[in-house]
Short mmCIF file of C-alpha atoms in Angstrom, two decimals:
data_model
loop_
_atom_site.label_atom_id
_atom_site.label_comp_id
_atom_site.label_asym_id
_atom_site.label_seq_id
_atom_site.Cartn_x
_atom_site.Cartn_y
_atom_site.Cartn_z
CA MET A 19 -49.20 170.80 170.54
CA GLU A 20 -49.84 169.64 174.12
CA ALA A 21 -52.96 167.73 173.04
CA THR A 22 -51.30 166.13 170.02
CA VAL A 23 -51.38 162.35 169.90
CA LEU A 24 -48.25 160.63 168.59
CA HIS A 25 -48.98 157.24 167.03
CA CYS A 26 -45.72 155.29 167.42
CA VAL A 27 -45.30 152.34 165.06
CA ASP A 28 -42.49 149.79 165.38
CA ALA A 29 -42.24 146.02 165.53
CA ASP A 30 -39.61 146.30 168.29
CA SER A 31 -41.22 146.58 171.74
CA ARG A 32 -38.19 148.34 173.25
CA THR A 33 -38.29 151.06 170.61
CA ARG A 34 -42.03 151.49 171.14
CA ALA A 35 -41.47 151.81 174.88
CA GLU A 36 -38.70 154.38 174.45
CA LEU A 37 -40.85 156.43 172.06
CA ALA A 38 -43.76 156.30 174.47
CA ARG A 39 -41.60 157.41 177.42
CA ALA A 40 -40.11 160.28 175.41
CA THR A 41 -43.53 161.30 174.14
CA PHE A 42 -45.14 161.45 177.59
CA ALA A 43 -42.07 163.22 179.02
CA LEU A 44 -42.56 165.99 176.45
CA GLY A 45 -46.21 166.43 177.38
CA TYR A 46 -47.79 164.61 174.44
CA HIS A 47 -49.98 161.53 174.43
CA ALA A 48 -48.64 158.29 172.91
CA GLU A 49 -50.42 155.38 171.24
CA VAL A 50 -48.24 152.42 170.24
CA TYR A 51 -48.67 149.86 167.48
CA GLY A 52 -46.64 146.86 166.34
CA SER A 53 -47.22 147.54 162.64
CA ILE A 54 -48.63 150.11 160.26
CA GLU A 55 -51.43 147.65 159.48
CA GLU A 56 -52.42 147.59 163.15
CA LEU A 57 -52.59 151.38 163.21
CA ALA A 58 -54.64 151.38 159.99
CA GLN A 59 -57.17 149.03 161.58
CA HIS A 60 -57.80 151.60 164.32
CA ALA A 61 -57.93 154.46 161.76
CA PRO A 62 -57.12 157.39 164.09
CA GLU A 63 -58.39 160.77 162.94
CA ASP A 64 -55.91 163.08 164.64
CA GLY A 65 -52.28 163.26 165.64
CA ILE A 66 -48.98 162.43 163.95
CA VAL A 67 -47.68 159.00 162.97
CA ILE A 68 -44.07 158.12 163.80
CA ALA A 69 -43.28 154.99 161.81
CA ARG A 70 -40.29 152.73 161.24
CA ASP A 71 -38.79 153.09 157.77
CA ASP A 72 -38.29 149.38 157.01
CA PRO A 73 -36.80 148.78 153.54
CA SER A 74 -37.70 145.08 153.73
CA ARG A 75 -41.38 146.07 153.86
CA GLY A 76 -41.34 148.74 151.20
CA GLY A 77 -40.09 151.58 153.38
CA ILE A 78 -42.08 154.61 154.40
CA SER A 79 -43.64 154.78 150.93
CA GLU A 80 -45.47 151.49 151.51
CA ALA A 81 -46.49 152.64 155.00
CA LEU A 82 -48.08 155.75 153.50
CA ASP A 83 -49.83 153.62 150.88
CA VAL A 84 -51.28 151.39 153.61
CA LEU A 85 -52.59 154.44 155.45
CA GLU A 86 -54.08 155.88 152.28
CA ARG A 87 -55.87 152.64 151.40
CA SER A 88 -57.34 152.65 154.90
CA GLY A 89 -58.49 156.26 154.65
CA VAL A 90 -55.96 157.50 157.23
CA TRP A 91 -54.65 160.93 156.26
CA LEU A 92 -52.38 161.72 159.23
CA SER A 93 -48.91 163.12 158.62
CA VAL A 94 -45.95 160.77 159.07
CA ILE A 95 -42.49 161.19 160.56
CA ALA A 96 -40.12 158.37 159.57
CA MET A 97 -37.51 156.81 161.82
CA GLY A 98 -34.68 154.36 161.27
CA ASP A 99 -31.36 153.07 162.61
CA ALA A 100 -28.47 155.24 161.36
CA PRO A 101 -30.28 156.03 158.09
CA SER A 102 -28.29 156.86 155.00
CA ALA A 103 -28.85 160.14 153.20
CA ALA A 104 -30.52 158.19 150.39
CA ARG A 105 -33.03 156.62 152.81
CA ILE A 106 -33.89 160.01 154.30
CA VAL A 107 -34.36 161.59 150.88
CA ALA A 108 -36.52 158.68 149.70
CA ALA A 109 -38.74 158.93 152.78
CA VAL A 110 -39.21 162.68 152.43
CA LYS A 111 -39.96 162.33 148.71
CA ALA A 112 -42.55 159.69 149.57
CA GLY A 113 -44.30 162.16 151.87
CA ALA A 114 -42.66 161.94 155.32
CA LEU A 115 -42.46 165.28 157.15
CA ASP A 116 -39.10 164.48 158.75
CA TYR A 117 -36.77 161.63 159.67
CA LEU A 118 -35.63 160.65 163.16
CA SER A 119 -32.44 158.66 163.64
CA LEU A 120 -32.45 155.84 166.19
CA PRO A 121 -31.52 155.47 168.98
CA LEU A 122 -33.71 158.43 169.75
CA ASP A 123 -32.14 161.76 170.67
CA ARG A 124 -34.78 163.34 172.91
CA GLN A 125 -33.66 166.91 172.26
CA ARG A 126 -33.87 166.41 168.52
CA PHE A 127 -37.19 164.64 168.99
CA ALA A 128 -38.59 167.60 170.90
CA ALA A 129 -37.24 170.09 168.35
CA THR A 130 -38.74 168.09 165.48
CA LEU A 131 -42.18 167.99 167.09
CA ARG A 132 -42.11 171.73 167.76
CA ARG A 133 -41.06 172.47 164.20
CA VAL A 134 -43.50 170.21 162.35
CA GLY A 135 -46.54 170.83 164.54
CA GLU A 136 -48.42 173.30 162.35
CA GLU A 137 -46.99 171.80 159.17
CA ALA A 138 -48.34 168.39 160.21
CA ARG A 139 -51.85 169.80 160.56
CA ARG A 140 -51.70 171.45 157.14
CA ALA A 141 -50.19 168.34 155.53
CA ALA A 142 -52.88 166.15 157.11
CA GLN A 143 -55.60 168.37 155.65
CA LEU A 144 -54.01 168.12 152.21
CA ARG A 145 -53.65 164.33 152.51
CA ARG A 146 -57.29 164.08 153.58
CA ARG A 147 -58.44 165.98 150.50
CA MET A 148 -56.11 163.87 148.34
CA ILE A 149 -57.44 160.57 149.72
CA GLU A 150 -61.07 161.67 149.40
CA ALA A 151 -60.49 162.91 145.85
CA ARG A 152 -58.76 159.67 144.85
CA ALA A 153 -61.62 157.64 146.28
CA ARG A 154 -64.13 159.55 144.14
CA ILE A 155 -62.01 159.28 141.01
CA ALA A 156 -61.55 155.54 141.57
CA ASP A 157 -65.30 155.12 140.92
CA LEU A 158 -64.95 156.44 137.37
CA THR A 159 -64.86 154.16 134.36
CA THR A 160 -61.72 154.20 132.21
CA ARG A 161 -63.41 156.43 129.63
CA GLU A 162 -64.76 158.82 132.27
CA ARG A 163 -61.28 159.08 133.74
CA GLU A 164 -59.87 159.84 130.28
CA VAL A 165 -62.43 162.61 129.83
CA LEU A 166 -61.48 164.03 133.24
CA ASP A 167 -57.77 163.94 132.37
CA GLN A 168 -58.45 165.77 129.09
CA LEU A 169 -60.69 168.29 130.83
CA THR A 170 -57.91 168.98 133.35
CA GLU A 171 -55.64 169.84 130.41
CA GLY A 172 -58.19 172.45 129.31
CA ALA A 173 -59.53 170.53 126.30
CA SER A 174 -62.97 171.31 124.88
CA ASN A 175 -65.55 168.61 124.15
CA LYS A 176 -64.55 168.64 120.48
CA ALA A 177 -60.86 168.35 121.34
CA ILE A 178 -61.58 165.50 123.76
CA ALA A 179 -63.62 163.75 121.06
CA ARG A 180 -60.70 163.98 118.62
CA ALA A 181 -58.18 162.81 121.21
CA LEU A 182 -60.28 159.80 122.23
CA ALA A 183 -61.64 159.06 118.74
CA ILE A 184 -65.27 159.27 119.86
CA SER A 185 -68.13 161.61 119.00
CA PRO A 186 -68.69 164.92 120.83
CA ARG A 187 -72.10 163.60 121.91
CA THR A 188 -70.43 160.56 123.52
CA VAL A 189 -68.00 162.91 125.27
CA GLU A 190 -70.97 164.83 126.68
CA ILE A 191 -72.48 161.61 128.06
CA HIS A 192 -69.21 160.50 129.68
CA ARG A 193 -68.61 163.99 131.00
CA ALA A 194 -72.08 164.18 132.57
CA ASN A 195 -71.60 160.76 134.20
CA MET A 196 -68.15 161.74 135.45
CA MET A 197 -69.43 165.01 136.93
CA GLY A 198 -72.26 163.18 138.68
CA LYS A 199 -69.97 160.57 140.25
CA LEU A 200 -67.56 163.25 141.46
CA GLY A 201 -70.37 165.40 142.85
CA ALA A 202 -69.07 168.27 140.71
CA ARG A 203 -71.51 171.04 139.82
CA HIS A 204 -69.09 172.75 137.46
CA PRO A 205 -66.11 171.58 135.36
CA ALA A 206 -63.84 173.58 137.68
CA ASP A 207 -64.97 171.39 140.59
CA ALA A 208 -63.96 168.24 138.71
CA VAL A 209 -60.60 169.73 137.75
CA ARG A 210 -59.96 170.76 141.36
CA LEU A 211 -60.62 167.20 142.55
CA ARG A 212 -58.26 165.84 139.89
CA ILE A 213 -55.54 168.24 141.05
CA GLU A 214 -56.15 167.49 144.74
CA ALA A 215 -55.86 163.75 144.01
CA ARG A 216 -52.27 164.35 142.89
CA LEU A 217 -52.44 161.44 140.46
CA GLU A 218 -49.72 160.75 137.94
CA PRO A 219 -50.38 162.38 134.56
CA PRO A 220 -51.75 160.04 131.88
CA ILE A 221 -49.18 158.35 129.65
CA ALA A 222 -49.29 159.80 126.16
CA GLY A 223 -49.93 157.48 123.23
#
């Protein structure tokens, strides 16, 4: 973890300075940003993001969405002033690896970084695959996406045709177009991308 870069995000300059001092004291490298948008503009490719969980700006969930839209797949640790249990749970459910309470406790900070080091790398790899898969799927037409969703459920061409009220031949055309856009050589490749994208299941009816 010595080479790990910690990307510290907070609008408050004093908090950024304290995070940077603590980070360098622990042997890591720190980069500081005034907002998640500023970090997204630089699009770092390695390290861990430590970001303020600001409910007035959508919380850590919105921060993760900003990073995703910018193609940044790094893992995120949330931080906040005396956070409630509900805020911590919400941040973790949104995808944060952990939650740091401010003012910063350096011992807990060090313990958190040691504990999440390998997990952060694995999570970043998963987020990268998710973001790349979502970007490919976003290029599909509505009908191609519907065919992909049905295919992921294990439906045959005939079953997809019945579900979408179109002919099996039309399903074949949409399926071929969908496979081409996704760069999938086999149906299993398309299904894997759909699963990696971790998209919400389609709404029935």
